[in-house]
Amino acid sequence: EAQVTQNPRYLITVTGKKLTVTCSQNMNHEYMSWYRQDPGLGLRQIYYSMNVEVTDKGDVPEGYKVSRKEKRNFPLILESPSPNQTSLYFCASSLMAGTNQPQHFGDGTRLSIL
Amino acid sequence: DAKTTQPNSMESNEEEPVHLPCNHSTISGTDYIHWYRQLPSQGPEYVIHGLTSNVNNRMASLAIAEDRKSSTLILHRATLRDAAVYYCILRDVFSMSNDYKLSFGAGTTVTVRA
C-alpha cells in the first residue's frame, strides 16, 4: 500500500533530550516536507527536500534539523527539544516538487516536551 | 496564494450528497483549485483538484463555476468516514516560490449524521 509512515505516533519527553522522528515513503517520491500543526496557527512548514541531499528551510526551521540521505527517508531531528516544540508533526511527500502535485501525508506524530 | 472563503461548518445525513462551496473571487488564470480534507487524528488527505473543467475521481467531484470565482466539492453519498475538515486552497502553477508548501485556512467542518 502506498503510504507515508511516521514514527513514533506519540512521544512524551523532557527538555534537552535529543529525539528523531522518522518519516518513510514507499512511492519513490522526490519531494518531501515536514510540517507542524498548532491550534489557531494551521500548518507551518519546517523543512523541505526537493530530492536526495537537497534540503531547505521552511517557515519555522529553528530548533530542527533534517537529512535526506536516501530518497525514501526524511527524518526530523530535534537536537535539544524545548516545550515550545510541543506540537503535532506531519511528514508529506509528492511525486515531484510542484504546486500541482498532490501531497501525501503521514498520520502524524504528537510530541509533548516537558 | 489567493484567498478562499468557506463556510465554517456543514451538516449532512449519511448516504445523502454534500455540496461544499468555496469562494475565490480573486483567483488568477494560473491558479488551480485544490481540495484536501483532514479526518480526526489523521494527516491531511488530498481529495481533488482542477483548473476550469469539472473533475471527478473516486472520492468526489469538483464543479467549477464558469467565471472560476467559486467552486463546489461534491461528496455524492456521505458516509460517517467523510466527517472531516475540508480545505479549499488555490495553487498557482507558476508560483515563484520553490517550497511548494501547503497552507490551509480554517476550512469547513463537515458533520455526518447516521
PDB file of C-alpha atoms in Angstrom:
ATOM      1  CA  GLU A   1       0.000   0.000   0.000  1.00  0.00           C
ATOM      2  CA  ALA A   2       1.311   3.447  -0.945  1.00  0.00           C
ATOM      3  CA  GLN A   3       1.901   5.384   2.214  1.00  0.00           C
ATOM      4  CA  VAL A   4       3.926   7.800   4.287  1.00  0.00           C
ATOM      5  CA  THR A   5       4.917   6.281   7.607  1.00  0.00           C
ATOM      6  CA  GLN A   6       5.916   8.310  10.636  1.00  0.00           C
ATOM      7  CA  ASN A   7       7.322   7.017  13.901  1.00  0.00           C
ATOM      8  CA  PRO A   8       6.661   7.373  16.712  1.00  0.00           C
ATOM      9  CA  ARG A   9       2.984   8.364  16.664  1.00  0.00           C
ATOM     10  CA  TYR A  10       3.171   9.741  20.183  1.00  0.00           C
ATOM     11  CA  LEU A  11       6.120  10.790  22.341  1.00  0.00           C
ATOM     12  CA  ILE A  12       6.398  12.482  25.703  1.00  0.00           C
ATOM     13  CA  THR A  13       9.916  13.540  26.582  1.00  0.00           C
ATOM     14  CA  VAL A  14      11.866  16.126  28.523  1.00  0.00           C
ATOM     15  CA  THR A  15      13.606  19.323  27.583  1.00  0.00           C
ATOM     16  CA  GLY A  16      17.038  18.844  26.059  1.00  0.00           C
ATOM     17  CA  LYS A  17      16.826  15.141  25.282  1.00  0.00           C
ATOM     18  CA  LYS A  18      17.616  14.665  21.602  1.00  0.00           C
ATOM     19  CA  LEU A  19      14.954  12.922  19.571  1.00  0.00           C
ATOM     20  CA  THR A  20      14.349  11.875  16.000  1.00  0.00           C
ATOM     21  CA  VAL A  21      11.014  11.463  14.252  1.00  0.00           C
ATOM     22  CA  THR A  22      11.340   9.172  11.282  1.00  0.00           C
ATOM     23  CA  CYS A  23       9.466   9.529   8.008  1.00  0.00           C
ATOM     24  CA  SER A  24       9.498   6.997   5.217  1.00  0.00           C
ATOM     25  CA  GLN A  25       7.577   6.852   1.949  1.00  0.00           C
ATOM     26  CA  ASN A  26       7.291   3.891  -0.414  1.00  0.00           C
ATOM     27  CA  MET A  27       6.122   5.783  -3.512  1.00  0.00           C
ATOM     28  CA  ASN A  28       9.523   6.815  -4.917  1.00  0.00           C
ATOM     29  CA  HIS A  29       8.582  10.447  -4.353  1.00  0.00           C
ATOM     30  CA  GLU A  30      11.192  13.125  -4.938  1.00  0.00           C
ATOM     31  CA  TYR A  31       9.700  15.887  -2.775  1.00  0.00           C
ATOM     32  CA  MET A  32       9.290  15.566   0.990  1.00  0.00           C
ATOM     33  CA  SER A  33       8.353  18.076   3.636  1.00  0.00           C
ATOM     34  CA  TRP A  34       7.821  18.450   7.369  1.00  0.00           C
ATOM     35  CA  TYR A  35       5.019  20.498   8.896  1.00  0.00           C
ATOM     36  CA  ARG A  36       3.869  21.267  12.376  1.00  0.00           C
ATOM     37  CA  GLN A  37       0.221  21.929  13.153  1.00  0.00           C
ATOM     38  CA  ASP A  38      -0.811  24.038  16.118  1.00  0.00           C
ATOM     39  CA  PRO A  39      -4.293  25.266  17.138  1.00  0.00           C
ATOM     40  CA  GLY A  40      -5.039  28.625  15.598  1.00  0.00           C
ATOM     41  CA  LEU A  41      -1.827  28.604  13.540  1.00  0.00           C
ATOM     42  CA  GLY A  42      -2.652  25.925  10.990  1.00  0.00           C
ATOM     43  CA  LEU A  43       0.046  24.046   9.110  1.00  0.00           C
ATOM     44  CA  ARG A  44       3.506  25.556   9.098  1.00  0.00           C
ATOM     45  CA  GLN A  45       6.338  24.161   7.048  1.00  0.00           C
ATOM     46  CA  ILE A  46       9.561  23.334   8.913  1.00  0.00           C
ATOM     47  CA  TYR A  47      11.879  21.948   6.229  1.00  0.00           C
ATOM     48  CA  TYR A  48      11.503  20.510   2.773  1.00  0.00           C
ATOM     49  CA  SER A  49      13.556  18.464   0.377  1.00  0.00           C
ATOM     50  CA  MET A  50      13.389  18.549  -3.411  1.00  0.00           C
ATOM     51  CA  ASN A  51      15.432  15.366  -3.769  1.00  0.00           C
ATOM     52  CA  VAL A  52      18.227  13.315  -2.197  1.00  0.00           C
ATOM     53  CA  GLU A  53      20.838  15.509  -0.493  1.00  0.00           C
ATOM     54  CA  VAL A  54      18.787  18.658  -1.234  1.00  0.00           C
ATOM     55  CA  THR A  55      17.081  20.225   1.778  1.00  0.00           C
ATOM     56  CA  ASP A  56      15.964  23.746   2.586  1.00  0.00           C
ATOM     57  CA  LYS A  57      14.355  25.705   5.377  1.00  0.00           C
ATOM     58  CA  GLY A  58      10.641  26.316   5.528  1.00  0.00           C
ATOM     59  CA  ASP A  59       8.922  28.960   7.598  1.00  0.00           C
ATOM     60  CA  VAL A  60       9.775  27.674  11.092  1.00  0.00           C
ATOM     61  CA  PRO A  61      13.121  25.795  10.951  1.00  0.00           C
ATOM     62  CA  GLU A  62      14.611  26.995  14.273  1.00  0.00           C
ATOM     63  CA  GLY A  63      15.406  24.119  16.596  1.00  0.00           C
ATOM     64  CA  TYR A  64      15.065  21.437  13.924  1.00  0.00           C
ATOM     65  CA  LYS A  65      17.383  19.583  11.587  1.00  0.00           C
ATOM     66  CA  VAL A  66      16.680  17.208   8.708  1.00  0.00           C
ATOM     67  CA  SER A  67      18.619  14.964   6.395  1.00  0.00           C
ATOM     68  CA  ARG A  68      17.835  13.274   3.069  1.00  0.00           C
ATOM     69  CA  LYS A  69      20.450  10.603   2.509  1.00  0.00           C
ATOM     70  CA  GLU A  70      18.038   8.263   0.751  1.00  0.00           C
ATOM     71  CA  LYS A  71      15.028   9.053  -1.370  1.00  0.00           C
ATOM     72  CA  ARG A  72      12.554   7.261   0.857  1.00  0.00           C
ATOM     73  CA  ASN A  73      13.577   8.660   4.261  1.00  0.00           C
ATOM     74  CA  PHE A  74      13.391  12.174   5.648  1.00  0.00           C
ATOM     75  CA  PRO A  75      13.959  12.195   9.424  1.00  0.00           C
ATOM     76  CA  LEU A  76      13.247  15.231  11.583  1.00  0.00           C
ATOM     77  CA  ILE A  77      15.776  15.793  14.353  1.00  0.00           C
ATOM     78  CA  LEU A  78      15.283  17.863  17.474  1.00  0.00           C
ATOM     79  CA  GLU A  79      18.787  18.217  18.945  1.00  0.00           C
ATOM     80  CA  SER A  80      17.669  19.939  22.151  1.00  0.00           C
ATOM     81  CA  PRO A  81      13.880  19.933  22.346  1.00  0.00           C
ATOM     82  CA  SER A  82      12.092  22.683  24.217  1.00  0.00           C
ATOM     83  CA  PRO A  83       8.473  22.989  25.375  1.00  0.00           C
ATOM     84  CA  ASN A  84       7.591  25.349  22.515  1.00  0.00           C
ATOM     85  CA  GLN A  85       8.200  22.424  20.163  1.00  0.00           C
ATOM     86  CA  THR A  86       5.250  20.568  21.654  1.00  0.00           C
ATOM     87  CA  SER A  87       3.067  20.092  18.617  1.00  0.00           C
ATOM     88  CA  LEU A  88       1.541  17.739  16.060  1.00  0.00           C
ATOM     89  CA  TYR A  89       4.009  16.976  13.288  1.00  0.00           C
ATOM     90  CA  PHE A  90       3.278  15.758   9.780  1.00  0.00           C
ATOM     91  CA  CYS A  91       5.555  14.467   7.089  1.00  0.00           C
ATOM     92  CA  ALA A  92       4.382  14.785   3.486  1.00  0.00           C
ATOM     93  CA  SER A  93       5.635  13.718   0.091  1.00  0.00           C
ATOM     94  CA  SER A  94       4.791  14.229  -3.560  1.00  0.00           C
ATOM     95  CA  LEU A  95       5.995  12.622  -6.753  1.00  0.00           C
ATOM     96  CA  MET A  96       7.828  15.762  -7.784  1.00  0.00           C
ATOM     97  CA  ALA A  97       8.172  19.278  -6.492  1.00  0.00           C
ATOM     98  CA  GLY A  98       5.399  21.418  -7.897  1.00  0.00           C
ATOM     99  CA  THR A  99       2.291  23.283  -6.870  1.00  0.00           C
ATOM    100  CA  ASN A 100       0.097  20.918  -8.874  1.00  0.00           C
ATOM    101  CA  GLN A 101       1.435  17.785  -7.240  1.00  0.00           C
ATOM    102  CA  PRO A 102      -0.876  16.234  -4.632  1.00  0.00           C
ATOM    103  CA  GLN A 103       0.886  15.851  -1.321  1.00  0.00           C
ATOM    104  CA  HIS A 104       0.534  12.632   0.670  1.00  0.00           C
ATOM    105  CA  PHE A 105       0.685  12.930   4.429  1.00  0.00           C
ATOM    106  CA  GLY A 106       1.601  10.599   7.244  1.00  0.00           C
ATOM    107  CA  ASP A 107      -0.745  10.108  10.183  1.00  0.00           C
ATOM    108  CA  GLY A 108       1.184  12.496  12.365  1.00  0.00           C
ATOM    109  CA  THR A 109       3.436  12.455  15.410  1.00  0.00           C
ATOM    110  CA  ARG A 110       2.227  14.117  18.569  1.00  0.00           C
ATOM    111  CA  LEU A 111       5.194  15.393  20.567  1.00  0.00           C
ATOM    112  CA  SER A 112       4.987  16.649  24.135  1.00  0.00           C
ATOM    113  CA  ILE A 113       8.139  18.250  25.516  1.00  0.00           C
ATOM    114  CA  LEU A 114       8.020  18.736  29.283  1.00  0.00           C
TER     115      LEU A 114
ATOM    116  CA  ASP B   1      -1.652  32.314  -2.931  1.00  0.00           C
ATOM    117  CA  ALA B   2      -5.074  33.918  -3.478  1.00  0.00           C
ATOM    118  CA  LYS B   3      -7.585  33.752  -0.647  1.00  0.00           C
ATOM    119  CA  THR B   4     -10.561  31.408  -0.404  1.00  0.00           C
ATOM    120  CA  THR B   5     -13.703  31.653   1.712  1.00  0.00           C
ATOM    121  CA  GLN B   6     -15.566  28.628   3.032  1.00  0.00           C
ATOM    122  CA  PRO B   7     -18.454  28.188   5.478  1.00  0.00           C
ATOM    123  CA  ASN B   8     -17.323  27.226   8.968  1.00  0.00           C
ATOM    124  CA  SER B   9     -19.472  24.112   9.180  1.00  0.00           C
ATOM    125  CA  MET B  10     -21.979  21.935   7.362  1.00  0.00           C
ATOM    126  CA  GLU B  11     -24.105  19.008   8.408  1.00  0.00           C
ATOM    127  CA  SER B  12     -25.322  16.124   6.322  1.00  0.00           C
ATOM    128  CA  ASN B  13     -27.157  12.859   6.705  1.00  0.00           C
ATOM    129  CA  GLU B  14     -25.478   9.600   5.872  1.00  0.00           C
ATOM    130  CA  GLU B  15     -25.907   8.479   2.260  1.00  0.00           C
ATOM    131  CA  GLU B  16     -27.005  11.939   1.150  1.00  0.00           C
ATOM    132  CA  PRO B  17     -24.918  14.226  -1.093  1.00  0.00           C
ATOM    133  CA  VAL B  18     -22.840  17.007   0.409  1.00  0.00           C
ATOM    134  CA  HIS B  19     -22.087  20.197  -1.512  1.00  0.00           C
ATOM    135  CA  LEU B  20     -19.220  22.201  -0.079  1.00  0.00           C
ATOM    136  CA  PRO B  21     -18.887  25.707  -1.500  1.00  0.00           C
ATOM    137  CA  CYS B  22     -15.696  27.705  -1.863  1.00  0.00           C
ATOM    138  CA  ASN B  23     -15.436  31.307  -2.996  1.00  0.00           C
ATOM    139  CA  HIS B  24     -12.257  32.585  -4.620  1.00  0.00           C
ATOM    140  CA  SER B  25     -13.163  35.863  -6.291  1.00  0.00           C
ATOM    141  CA  THR B  26      -9.527  36.950  -6.762  1.00  0.00           C
ATOM    142  CA  ILE B  27      -8.417  33.756  -8.496  1.00  0.00           C
ATOM    143  CA  SER B  28      -5.827  34.227 -11.222  1.00  0.00           C
ATOM    144  CA  GLY B  29      -5.672  32.430 -14.541  1.00  0.00           C
ATOM    145  CA  THR B  30      -2.858  30.162 -13.377  1.00  0.00           C
ATOM    146  CA  ASP B  31      -4.433  29.155 -10.049  1.00  0.00           C
ATOM    147  CA  TYR B  32      -5.570  25.575  -9.697  1.00  0.00           C
ATOM    148  CA  ILE B  33      -8.287  24.808  -7.142  1.00  0.00           C
ATOM    149  CA  HIS B  34      -7.240  22.070  -4.721  1.00  0.00           C
ATOM    150  CA  TRP B  35      -9.217  20.332  -2.006  1.00  0.00           C
ATOM    151  CA  TYR B  36      -7.803  18.476   0.966  1.00  0.00           C
ATOM    152  CA  ARG B  37      -9.524  17.063   3.999  1.00  0.00           C
ATOM    153  CA  GLN B  38      -8.362  16.127   7.466  1.00  0.00           C
ATOM    154  CA  LEU B  39     -10.127  13.421   9.412  1.00  0.00           C
ATOM    155  CA  PRO B  40      -9.875  13.449  13.208  1.00  0.00           C
ATOM    156  CA  SER B  41      -6.463  12.294  14.419  1.00  0.00           C
ATOM    157  CA  GLN B  42      -5.124  11.876  10.888  1.00  0.00           C
ATOM    158  CA  GLY B  43      -2.958  13.777   8.469  1.00  0.00           C
ATOM    159  CA  PRO B  44      -4.413  15.894   5.667  1.00  0.00           C
ATOM    160  CA  GLU B  45      -5.572  13.905   2.661  1.00  0.00           C
ATOM    161  CA  TYR B  46      -5.642  15.091  -0.949  1.00  0.00           C
ATOM    162  CA  VAL B  47      -9.141  14.956  -2.427  1.00  0.00           C
ATOM    163  CA  ILE B  48      -9.190  16.532  -5.878  1.00  0.00           C
ATOM    164  CA  HIS B  49      -8.008  19.481  -7.939  1.00  0.00           C
ATOM    165  CA  GLY B  50      -8.957  21.241 -11.166  1.00  0.00           C
ATOM    166  CA  LEU B  51      -8.440  24.333 -13.305  1.00  0.00           C
ATOM    167  CA  THR B  52     -11.547  25.059 -15.387  1.00  0.00           C
ATOM    168  CA  SER B  53     -13.439  21.900 -16.236  1.00  0.00           C
ATOM    169  CA  ASN B  54     -15.371  19.859 -13.734  1.00  0.00           C
ATOM    170  CA  VAL B  55     -13.375  16.937 -12.364  1.00  0.00           C
ATOM    171  CA  ASN B  56     -14.397  13.556 -10.984  1.00  0.00           C
ATOM    172  CA  ASN B  57     -12.460  10.935  -9.095  1.00  0.00           C
ATOM    173  CA  ARG B  58     -13.274   8.052  -6.814  1.00  0.00           C
ATOM    174  CA  MET B  59     -13.570  10.304  -3.778  1.00  0.00           C
ATOM    175  CA  ALA B  60     -15.517  13.308  -5.031  1.00  0.00           C
ATOM    176  CA  SER B  61     -16.452  15.672  -7.850  1.00  0.00           C
ATOM    177  CA  LEU B  62     -15.325  19.243  -8.290  1.00  0.00           C
ATOM    178  CA  ALA B  63     -17.666  21.663 -10.019  1.00  0.00           C
ATOM    179  CA  ILE B  64     -16.041  24.926 -11.102  1.00  0.00           C
ATOM    180  CA  ALA B  65     -18.077  27.990 -11.998  1.00  0.00           C
ATOM    181  CA  GLU B  66     -17.674  29.347 -15.486  1.00  0.00           C
ATOM    182  CA  ASP B  67     -16.057  32.561 -14.211  1.00  0.00           C
ATOM    183  CA  ARG B  68     -13.908  30.462 -11.807  1.00  0.00           C
ATOM    184  CA  LYS B  69     -14.761  32.734  -8.890  1.00  0.00           C
ATOM    185  CA  SER B  70     -16.307  29.842  -6.994  1.00  0.00           C
ATOM    186  CA  SER B  71     -16.284  26.068  -6.879  1.00  0.00           C
ATOM    187  CA  THR B  72     -18.134  23.255  -5.142  1.00  0.00           C
ATOM    188  CA  LEU B  73     -16.802  19.992  -3.829  1.00  0.00           C
ATOM    189  CA  ILE B  74     -19.433  17.291  -4.089  1.00  0.00           C
ATOM    190  CA  LEU B  75     -19.423  14.147  -1.988  1.00  0.00           C
ATOM    191  CA  HIS B  76     -22.036  12.050  -3.710  1.00  0.00           C
ATOM    192  CA  ARG B  77     -23.073   9.840  -0.805  1.00  0.00           C
ATOM    193  CA  ALA B  78     -21.743  10.895   2.552  1.00  0.00           C
ATOM    194  CA  THR B  79     -20.572   8.234   4.946  1.00  0.00           C
ATOM    195  CA  LEU B  80     -19.547   8.583   8.566  1.00  0.00           C
ATOM    196  CA  ARG B  81     -15.958   8.352   7.369  1.00  0.00           C
ATOM    197  CA  ASP B  82     -16.422  11.611   5.441  1.00  0.00           C
ATOM    198  CA  ALA B  83     -16.725  13.600   8.677  1.00  0.00           C
ATOM    199  CA  ALA B  84     -13.675  15.850   8.490  1.00  0.00           C
ATOM    200  CA  VAL B  85     -12.429  19.380   7.986  1.00  0.00           C
ATOM    201  CA  TYR B  86     -12.364  20.201   4.272  1.00  0.00           C
ATOM    202  CA  TYR B  87      -9.917  22.758   2.931  1.00  0.00           C
ATOM    203  CA  CYS B  88     -10.197  24.601  -0.371  1.00  0.00           C
ATOM    204  CA  ILE B  89      -6.933  26.230  -1.488  1.00  0.00           C
ATOM    205  CA  LEU B  90      -5.580  27.840  -4.629  1.00  0.00           C
ATOM    206  CA  ARG B  91      -2.211  26.809  -6.010  1.00  0.00           C
ATOM    207  CA  ASP B  92      -0.506  28.928  -8.654  1.00  0.00           C
ATOM    208  CA  VAL B  93       1.111  26.620 -11.176  1.00  0.00           C
ATOM    209  CA  PHE B  94       3.626  29.365 -11.961  1.00  0.00           C
ATOM    210  CA  SER B  95       4.427  30.174  -8.358  1.00  0.00           C
ATOM    211  CA  MET B  96       7.931  31.606  -7.940  1.00  0.00           C
ATOM    212  CA  SER B  97       8.267  30.020  -4.523  1.00  0.00           C
ATOM    213  CA  ASN B  98      10.052  26.673  -4.579  1.00  0.00           C
ATOM    214  CA  ASP B  99       8.976  25.411  -1.174  1.00  0.00           C
ATOM    215  CA  TYR B 100       5.619  24.140  -2.520  1.00  0.00           C
ATOM    216  CA  LYS B 101       4.227  24.312   0.982  1.00  0.00           C
ATOM    217  CA  LEU B 102       0.537  23.846   1.687  1.00  0.00           C
ATOM    218  CA  SER B 103      -1.234  26.482   3.724  1.00  0.00           C
ATOM    219  CA  PHE B 104      -4.777  25.872   4.911  1.00  0.00           C
ATOM    220  CA  GLY B 105      -7.363  28.293   6.214  1.00  0.00           C
ATOM    221  CA  ALA B 106      -9.986  27.308   8.779  1.00  0.00           C
ATOM    222  CA  GLY B 107     -11.829  25.055   6.334  1.00  0.00           C
ATOM    223  CA  THR B 108     -15.338  23.645   6.610  1.00  0.00           C
ATOM    224  CA  THR B 109     -16.081  21.142   9.351  1.00  0.00           C
ATOM    225  CA  VAL B 110     -18.431  18.512   7.955  1.00  0.00           C
ATOM    226  CA  THR B 111     -20.575  16.522  10.352  1.00  0.00           C
ATOM    227  CA  VAL B 112     -22.360  13.416   9.070  1.00  0.00           C
ATOM    228  CA  ARG B 113     -25.403  12.177  10.966  1.00  0.00           C
ATOM    229  CA  ALA B 114     -26.116   8.456  10.957  1.00  0.00           C
TER     230      ALA B 114
END
